[in-house]
Amino acid sequence: RNRTGKPREVHNREEETMGGLRGLVLLFTLGFGLSLSNTGRMSLPTQADDLKLHPEKVAMLAKKERNESITEAIHIVDKFLAAAKLDNKTIDLVNKLINTTAAPINVTKVVNGTAKKNATGYQCGVCTALSELSPDFMLDSRMHLPPNRPTMSCERLAGVSDDGKEFEQILSEIGSNNTDCVDGFRPKAVENGFGASLASLVKPLMHAVKFQQCVYTPVMKMWSGKKCNGFECFFQSLAPAAGTTRAPHVQFTEKDAAKCEEGYRNASFCPTWWNFQREQEDPPDNATEAALSDNCLYSYSFTELGEDVLPQEFIDNGLFFTVSHILKHIMRPNKKLAKMIQKAKYSMGWPNDTTTQVLSVHVRQGDACIKSSANFKGRQCDGLAHYIPAIQLMADTYGFKYIFLATDTAAVRESTEEYPQFKWLFQKESRYSQKRSHVLKFLPIEKALRYGVLDPFEEGAAYLVDVHLMASGHAFVGKFTSNLDRVVYNLMGSKSDCLRPFISLDSGWCFDYGLPNGDGDTGDFQC
């Protein structure tokens, strides 16, 4: 260990990260003609041709806005920053970059609870169309900070793209009140936390979209309320089992299991498995069942098989697009949940979405602060102060004043008083939330529900209200090791098929339910 108390390999890795990032920034500065002005701030050239500036072109374009060159530069910076660990040192470096490439602003750190100057926010916020980005752009991305210049109109942001409409039409045909669909199956959610439970339904719907099979309303027993039954307590139902043809039951033998252990994959077994899927122990109680589970997890693993797991007509849209629209369809609120969402907005004084931007922030503590579970799930227990540099960066860049804070801890809500430069929105603490905060100091959420310590409906409803409120924001700060945070950003992206600004403090975005393919700062995690 060195004098900082960190293991030498960790310290060296951090130094390599910062050194590499400084090198990339220097390379960017030299290669793309960034120059320092007398004020110490960098300025971008209007246009470059073979990396050489032509005075006549500069003169011709001087009166025009420099959106194209700035956007190109930001995309390059984004690629550099996406590979970096977003610690405080990196934040400082990002600040230096942002004040050169975004709107004319002074990016500052928090000094005595105040900021010197904020950017001007635009009416409908900033969003980068997915069609302008690589299909794999979101894979492992920790940050997206486009220039503070809107490239999509408010009218365009009010609806999805043509591809999004087509995908949603397919989902409505296989997973809504439609009696014409065929080969139906009813997936059972693998019930842990709510986010993980929802994630366990995505691969079954990827299969259904790809093979045009009918999906019945899923089974979610652990989340059933006193007066409702699981999934339909919160969401609109999917396809009705009555009047549709069911998928045939497929027998999975020990011979098939042996082939799967050797790497053989057969997705035709999966609807049968998804009817009763459950989490597998390590080592497994039933080797044949474990092999069947692995077969279906890997059959729809983008990490393992790439674009082959995507519907053929949407391969060019990428994994993020597919997962986002599936989650959007699964999570359509029923009337009761929709009313709860609107009531929560009204009670906290949520500003008008069309005139005022809101930054969504999730500070997760709860079971992330249980020492026995933190490293296993790749999570760390951090307070609001850990998020403030990223929040301030968002405010300086895009002009955010309103912050919606979703948290499961009263102490986090109370700490907002230390940052009066922001207008904080959050749900008021109730008796149930007080009880929940106490329980989650000792038990993971799934155990608290199974033991009957917490109420399934109250828990699910509170979770989903926070999710939908955060998804209605104009940018996001959180941690992508959290299922909730990835679900929020998926829903945010599915609204208009574009990427709002975001910062994840501990990992990049990923989706590969059931497999430990997430790469977080504290280790691998299931995503």
XYZ file of C-alpha atoms in Angstrom:
527
model
C 0.000 0.000 0.000
C 1.196 3.545 -0.673
C 0.905 6.562 1.621
C -2.651 7.257 0.447
C -3.737 3.982 2.043
C -4.794 2.519 -1.287
C -3.364 -0.717 -2.670
C -0.511 0.106 -5.047
C -2.251 -1.502 -8.019
C -5.369 0.630 -7.432
C -3.308 3.815 -7.036
C -1.292 3.009 -10.158
C -4.462 2.256 -12.138
C -5.944 5.616 -11.135
C -2.755 7.407 -12.131
C -2.747 5.573 -15.466
C -6.374 6.551 -16.046
C -5.712 10.243 -15.342
C -2.446 10.204 -17.271
C -4.116 8.568 -20.242
C -6.995 11.040 -20.116
C -4.602 13.989 -19.982
C -2.814 12.541 -22.992
C -6.062 12.169 -24.897
C -7.072 15.736 -24.076
C -3.667 16.974 -25.232
C -4.007 14.934 -28.424
C -7.501 16.365 -28.928
C -6.182 19.891 -28.368
C -3.361 19.539 -30.873
C -5.171 17.453 -33.467
C -8.368 19.491 -33.660
C -6.981 22.989 -33.400
C -8.116 24.045 -29.925
C -6.382 27.247 -28.857
C -6.156 29.204 -25.621
C -7.530 32.742 -25.538
C -6.212 35.584 -23.415
C -8.796 34.795 -20.759
C -7.415 31.299 -20.270
C -10.482 29.619 -21.829
C -10.183 27.464 -24.913
C -11.956 28.274 -28.163
C -12.839 26.001 -31.077
C -11.985 26.693 -34.729
C -14.982 27.302 -36.939
C -13.971 24.741 -39.524
C -10.967 22.557 -40.341
C -9.973 20.964 -43.626
C -7.323 18.258 -43.361
C -6.571 19.756 -39.951
C -5.473 23.067 -41.546
C -7.457 26.280 -41.137
C -8.151 28.372 -44.231
C -8.565 32.097 -43.477
C -11.039 32.652 -46.282
C -13.291 29.900 -44.962
C -13.019 31.256 -41.448
C -14.042 34.700 -42.652
C -16.938 33.269 -44.637
C -18.297 31.280 -41.716
C -17.537 33.754 -38.943
C -21.065 35.136 -38.908
C -22.687 31.694 -38.723
C -23.256 29.578 -35.659
C -20.625 26.939 -35.155
C -22.945 24.084 -34.249
C -21.405 21.520 -36.588
C -17.808 21.952 -35.450
C -18.829 22.143 -31.803
C -21.025 19.033 -32.071
C -18.212 17.114 -33.773
C -15.760 18.186 -31.107
C -18.143 17.223 -28.295
C -18.645 13.758 -29.762
C -14.875 13.242 -29.777
C -14.545 14.488 -26.204
C -17.445 12.235 -25.188
C -15.623 9.188 -26.537
C -12.528 10.081 -24.529
C -14.458 10.716 -21.332
C -16.640 7.619 -21.651
C -13.590 5.450 -20.998
C -12.589 7.362 -17.876
C -13.452 6.713 -14.248
C -15.594 9.623 -13.108
C -13.860 10.508 -9.847
C -13.297 14.041 -8.544
C -10.056 14.448 -10.476
C -11.824 13.560 -13.687
C -14.643 15.983 -12.822
C -12.069 18.800 -12.697
C -10.784 17.834 -16.116
C -14.315 17.556 -17.515
C -15.069 21.042 -16.200
C -12.149 22.444 -18.180
C -13.389 20.740 -21.326
C -17.046 21.669 -20.917
C -16.442 25.405 -20.669
C -14.865 25.309 -24.124
C -17.410 23.227 -25.983
C -20.838 23.956 -24.571
C -22.737 27.218 -24.411
C -20.801 30.325 -23.267
C -20.681 29.565 -19.550
C -18.298 29.563 -16.631
C -18.122 26.060 -15.226
C -17.443 26.258 -11.511
C -17.161 24.034 -8.509
C -19.358 24.596 -5.475
C -17.903 27.323 -3.268
C -19.673 27.913 0.057
C -22.852 26.417 -1.322
C -23.138 28.759 -4.314
C -22.159 28.692 -7.967
C -20.820 31.694 -9.849
C -22.772 31.382 -13.077
C -25.116 28.917 -14.751
C -25.831 28.175 -18.378
C -29.147 29.049 -19.951
C -31.570 26.111 -20.089
C -33.614 25.525 -23.231
C -37.364 24.999 -23.172
C -37.475 21.263 -23.890
C -33.919 20.434 -22.934
C -31.128 18.853 -24.924
C -31.355 15.357 -26.419
C -29.207 13.550 -28.992
C -31.168 11.421 -31.460
C -30.170 7.741 -31.346
C -30.087 7.772 -35.150
C -27.108 10.173 -34.970
C -25.092 7.820 -32.786
C -23.545 4.404 -33.171
C -25.934 1.561 -32.238
C -23.382 0.533 -29.585
C -22.895 4.043 -28.199
C -24.565 3.295 -24.857
C -22.659 0.085 -24.160
C -20.517 0.769 -21.089
C -21.083 4.551 -21.432
C -20.747 6.394 -18.136
C -21.462 9.867 -19.374
C -23.091 11.766 -22.220
C -22.735 15.551 -22.187
C -23.856 16.949 -25.539
C -23.421 20.676 -26.218
C -26.026 22.949 -24.692
C -27.630 23.578 -28.055
C -30.883 21.786 -28.877
C -30.741 19.657 -32.015
C -34.303 18.323 -31.699
C -37.438 20.466 -31.693
C -40.001 20.348 -28.885
C -42.433 18.822 -31.363
C -39.985 16.004 -32.172
C -39.244 15.429 -28.480
C -42.963 14.944 -27.855
C -42.987 11.606 -29.705
C -40.880 8.621 -30.741
C -39.058 8.049 -34.023
C -40.552 6.114 -36.937
C -38.539 3.042 -35.887
C -39.810 3.478 -32.348
C -43.405 3.595 -33.569
C -42.872 0.424 -35.600
C -41.293 -1.394 -32.659
C -44.099 -0.324 -30.327
C -46.659 -1.550 -32.859
C -45.041 -4.997 -32.821
C -45.057 -5.002 -29.019
C -48.746 -4.091 -28.965
C -49.485 -6.987 -31.328
C -47.691 -9.606 -29.230
C -48.181 -8.168 -25.750
C -51.482 -6.314 -25.338
C -55.205 -7.026 -25.405
C -54.954 -8.910 -28.691
C -56.515 -12.341 -29.271
C -54.902 -12.919 -32.670
C -51.354 -13.595 -31.483
C -49.974 -17.155 -31.517
C -47.623 -19.458 -29.591
C -48.321 -17.682 -26.319
C -46.336 -18.119 -23.130
C -46.551 -16.517 -19.692
C -43.130 -15.516 -18.336
C -42.608 -15.658 -14.592
C -40.538 -12.845 -13.133
C -37.467 -13.854 -11.130
C -38.376 -11.849 -8.062
C -35.684 -9.985 -6.200
C -35.699 -6.185 -6.113
C -38.311 -4.567 -8.347
C -35.772 -3.494 -10.955
C -34.294 -6.988 -11.184
C -37.801 -8.466 -11.396
C -38.615 -6.238 -14.369
C -35.251 -6.951 -15.997
C -35.968 -10.702 -15.858
C -38.879 -10.127 -18.278
C -36.861 -8.362 -20.972
C -35.169 -11.392 -22.545
C -38.512 -13.242 -22.846
C -39.935 -10.268 -24.747
C -36.814 -10.047 -26.924
C -37.568 -13.643 -27.908
C -41.258 -12.879 -28.478
C -40.495 -9.893 -30.738
C -37.929 -11.856 -32.710
C -40.244 -14.839 -33.315
C -43.596 -13.003 -33.206
C -44.891 -15.004 -30.252
C -47.637 -13.924 -27.890
C -46.716 -12.873 -24.309
C -49.320 -13.255 -21.569
C -49.415 -11.050 -18.483
C -46.378 -12.080 -16.390
C -46.510 -13.697 -12.955
C -45.155 -11.546 -10.081
C -46.298 -13.212 -6.853
C -43.943 -11.458 -4.447
C -45.321 -8.048 -5.462
C -48.999 -8.920 -5.082
C -51.058 -6.565 -2.947
C -54.032 -7.319 -0.720
C -56.509 -6.378 -3.458
C -54.536 -7.067 -6.643
C -52.389 -9.747 -8.184
C -48.764 -8.877 -8.862
C -48.105 -7.394 -12.312
C -51.587 -5.954 -12.742
C -51.316 -4.095 -9.427
C -49.163 -1.579 -11.265
C -49.209 -2.106 -15.022
C -51.524 -2.562 -17.960
C -52.049 -6.214 -18.818
C -50.337 -7.905 -21.733
C -51.978 -10.467 -24.023
C -54.943 -12.507 -22.706
C -54.391 -16.247 -22.373
C -58.021 -16.979 -23.289
C -58.691 -17.269 -27.008
C -55.042 -17.470 -28.098
C -52.887 -20.445 -29.076
C -50.266 -21.508 -26.563
C -46.675 -22.378 -27.338
C -46.042 -26.122 -27.069
C -44.253 -27.456 -23.993
C -40.734 -28.562 -24.951
C -39.068 -31.405 -23.073
C -35.523 -30.606 -21.949
C -33.477 -33.741 -21.281
C -30.176 -34.493 -19.590
C -28.718 -34.993 -23.070
C -29.781 -31.448 -23.993
C -28.303 -30.186 -20.718
C -24.950 -31.799 -21.541
C -24.951 -30.109 -24.963
C -25.760 -26.739 -23.376
C -22.857 -27.108 -20.966
C -20.634 -27.491 -24.031
C -21.898 -24.182 -25.453
C -24.850 -25.341 -27.570
C -27.756 -22.848 -27.566
C -31.357 -23.480 -28.574
C -33.842 -20.656 -27.972
C -36.828 -22.921 -28.722
C -36.489 -24.326 -25.180
C -36.854 -20.890 -23.614
C -40.635 -20.236 -23.541
C -40.996 -23.455 -21.544
C -38.276 -22.335 -19.118
C -39.614 -18.803 -18.760
C -42.967 -20.177 -17.616
C -41.346 -21.166 -14.297
C -37.849 -19.616 -14.359
C -36.150 -19.072 -11.032
C -32.783 -17.905 -9.821
C -30.178 -20.661 -9.707
C -28.048 -21.414 -6.680
C -24.292 -21.859 -6.955
C -23.693 -24.775 -6.996
C -27.096 -25.613 -8.541
C -29.560 -27.907 -6.827
C -30.593 -29.326 -10.205
C -27.900 -29.502 -12.893
C -30.413 -30.013 -15.726
C -32.477 -27.009 -14.656
C -29.332 -24.894 -14.300
C -28.256 -25.843 -17.830
C -31.698 -24.845 -19.155
C -31.427 -21.516 -17.347
C -27.959 -20.866 -18.798
C -29.181 -21.818 -22.256
C -31.840 -19.095 -22.189
C -29.696 -16.461 -20.496
C -26.925 -16.903 -23.058
C -29.320 -17.274 -26.017
C -30.229 -13.594 -25.511
C -26.889 -12.310 -24.247
C -25.723 -9.405 -26.404
C -22.339 -9.715 -24.709
C -21.974 -13.254 -26.003
C -23.824 -13.193 -29.346
C -23.948 -9.536 -30.355
C -26.605 -8.314 -32.785
C -27.871 -11.867 -33.410
C -30.076 -11.500 -30.310
C -31.859 -8.448 -31.737
C -34.942 -8.485 -33.994
C -33.693 -8.594 -37.582
C -35.414 -5.387 -38.684
C -34.017 -3.413 -35.716
C -30.391 -4.576 -35.688
C -29.190 -1.116 -36.735
C -30.957 0.440 -33.750
C -28.877 -1.452 -31.190
C -29.431 -3.043 -27.788
C -30.297 0.142 -25.884
C -33.165 0.926 -28.271
C -34.562 -2.618 -27.987
C -34.351 -2.857 -24.182
C -35.742 0.668 -23.735
C -38.889 0.064 -25.762
C -39.507 -3.339 -24.173
C -39.297 -1.817 -20.686
C -41.513 1.071 -21.767
C -44.162 -1.431 -22.938
C -43.922 -3.628 -19.850
C -44.109 -0.644 -17.511
C -47.138 1.175 -18.928
C -48.845 2.410 -15.744
C -52.393 1.287 -15.012
C -54.934 3.945 -14.013
C -54.200 3.662 -10.300
C -50.440 4.048 -10.676
C -50.862 6.906 -13.185
C -52.954 8.802 -10.621
C -50.311 8.204 -7.941
C -47.618 9.625 -10.222
C -49.628 12.759 -10.968
C -50.527 13.195 -7.297
C -46.847 12.993 -6.325
C -45.957 15.659 -8.892
C -48.679 17.965 -7.630
C -47.820 17.505 -3.950
C -44.134 18.414 -4.411
C -44.788 21.364 -6.739
C -43.297 19.836 -9.874
C -42.698 22.637 -12.422
C -44.281 22.742 -15.876
C -42.446 20.144 -17.994
C -42.675 22.257 -21.142
C -41.083 25.402 -19.702
C -38.770 24.300 -16.869
C -36.069 21.663 -16.942
C -35.648 19.168 -14.093
C -32.504 17.160 -13.347
C -33.265 13.674 -12.012
C -30.917 12.316 -9.334
C -31.029 8.946 -7.572
C -29.054 8.542 -4.341
C -29.380 4.910 -3.382
C -28.505 3.777 0.078
C -30.796 1.131 1.610
C -29.406 -2.348 0.974
C -26.412 -0.834 -0.862
C -25.193 0.146 2.617
C -25.374 -3.395 3.979
C -21.719 -4.404 4.160
C -22.362 -8.021 3.299
C -24.057 -7.155 -0.011
C -22.126 -4.101 -1.284
C -19.167 -5.814 -2.955
C -21.229 -8.710 -4.264
C -23.521 -6.360 -6.178
C -20.815 -3.927 -7.243
C -22.405 -1.091 -5.257
C -21.042 1.448 -2.814
C -22.910 3.348 -0.138
C -22.475 7.094 -0.741
C -24.231 10.211 0.514
C -25.443 13.231 -1.447
C -22.064 14.972 -1.245
C -20.603 12.306 -3.520
C -23.091 13.302 -6.243
C -22.769 17.089 -5.952
C -19.809 17.549 -8.360
C -21.787 15.780 -11.101
C -24.969 17.702 -10.220
C -23.070 20.987 -10.319
C -21.537 20.043 -13.663
C -25.024 19.428 -15.057
C -26.289 22.729 -13.647
C -23.359 24.712 -15.010
C -23.669 23.119 -18.433
C -27.440 23.060 -18.950
C -28.821 25.585 -16.482
C -30.641 23.213 -14.133
C -32.141 24.771 -11.020
C -34.769 22.157 -10.137
C -33.465 18.796 -8.912
C -35.768 15.825 -8.365
C -34.100 13.650 -5.747
C -35.176 10.026 -5.398
C -33.727 8.405 -2.299
C -34.674 5.818 0.290
C -32.968 7.638 3.188
C -34.157 10.577 5.296
C -30.563 11.697 5.959
C -30.028 12.246 2.239
C -33.148 14.408 1.983
C -32.034 16.444 4.987
C -28.593 17.025 3.451
C -30.159 18.979 0.574
C -30.236 21.968 2.951
C -26.473 22.247 2.473
C -27.001 23.127 -1.205
C -29.506 25.991 -1.303
C -28.495 27.035 -4.828
C -30.849 24.284 -6.079
C -34.598 23.892 -5.736
C -34.984 20.342 -4.437
C -38.020 18.196 -5.186
C -38.601 14.914 -3.361
C -41.397 12.874 -1.876
C -42.098 13.648 1.760
C -41.250 11.003 4.302
C -44.188 8.883 5.429
C -44.542 6.369 8.233
C -43.980 3.616 5.716
C -40.795 5.216 4.350
C -39.498 5.635 7.917
C -40.088 1.952 8.574
C -38.516 1.052 5.232
C -35.365 3.073 5.926
C -34.908 1.255 9.227
C -35.575 -2.222 7.793
C -33.164 -1.804 4.863
C -30.294 -1.148 7.249
C -30.454 -4.839 8.106
C -32.211 -6.705 5.273
C -32.036 -6.685 1.463
C -35.368 -5.697 -0.054
C -36.219 -9.184 -1.371
C -35.844 -10.745 2.080
C -37.856 -7.975 3.737
C -40.713 -8.706 1.317
C -40.524 -12.475 1.625
C -40.558 -12.273 5.416
C -43.568 -9.942 5.289
C -41.694 -7.091 6.995
C -42.530 -4.643 4.185
C -45.769 -4.295 2.219
C -45.329 -5.434 -1.432
C -47.788 -2.965 -2.945
C -46.539 0.031 -0.959
C -42.965 -0.883 -1.858
C -43.687 -1.442 -5.546
C -45.793 1.699 -5.909
C -43.193 3.927 -4.213
C -40.483 2.472 -6.444
C -42.468 3.003 -9.641
C -43.572 6.541 -8.787
C -39.901 7.473 -8.331
C -38.944 5.704 -11.565
C -41.564 7.466 -13.681
C -40.858 10.848 -12.086
C -37.137 10.505 -12.783
C -37.825 9.346 -16.342
C -39.794 12.552 -16.957
C -36.718 14.647 -16.172
C -34.394 16.264 -18.714
C -31.096 14.713 -17.566
C -29.930 12.088 -15.087
C -27.263 11.564 -12.426
C -26.992 8.228 -10.646
C -25.198 4.897 -10.639
C -25.701 2.317 -13.354
C -24.856 -0.522 -10.971
C -28.433 0.042 -9.808
C -31.190 -1.717 -11.751
C -33.437 1.245 -10.974
C -31.041 3.746 -12.544
C -30.667 1.761 -15.751
C -34.457 1.342 -15.974
C -34.914 5.094 -15.487
C -32.507 5.961 -18.269
C -34.047 3.350 -20.569
C -37.473 4.921 -20.051
C -36.002 8.391 -20.521
C -34.470 7.299 -23.828
C -37.608 5.546 -25.061
C -39.750 8.693 -24.821
C -38.240 10.299 -27.920
C -35.566 7.812 -29.046
C -32.790 10.134 -27.973
C -30.207 10.414 -25.219
C -30.602 13.044 -22.532
C -27.430 14.173 -20.720
C -26.387 11.690 -18.039
C -23.575 10.874 -15.641
C -23.150 7.496 -13.957
C -20.759 7.579 -11.029
C -19.745 3.942 -10.868
C -20.274 1.997 -14.112
C -21.386 2.186 -17.699
C -24.832 1.235 -18.975
C -25.349 -2.429 -19.731
C -28.036 -5.056 -20.073
C -27.468 -8.789 -19.805
C -29.927 -10.046 -17.216
C -28.730 -12.992 -15.134
C -25.072 -12.730 -16.143
C -22.284 -10.843 -14.306
C -21.249 -8.794 -17.321
C -21.487 -5.375 -15.689
C -18.139 -3.684 -15.042
C -18.383 -1.464 -11.950
C -15.761 0.331 -9.904
C -16.116 -2.184 -7.061
C -16.293 -5.281 -9.249
C -18.459 -7.115 -11.748
C -22.216 -7.144 -11.253
C -25.276 -8.661 -12.882
C -26.867 -6.246 -15.296
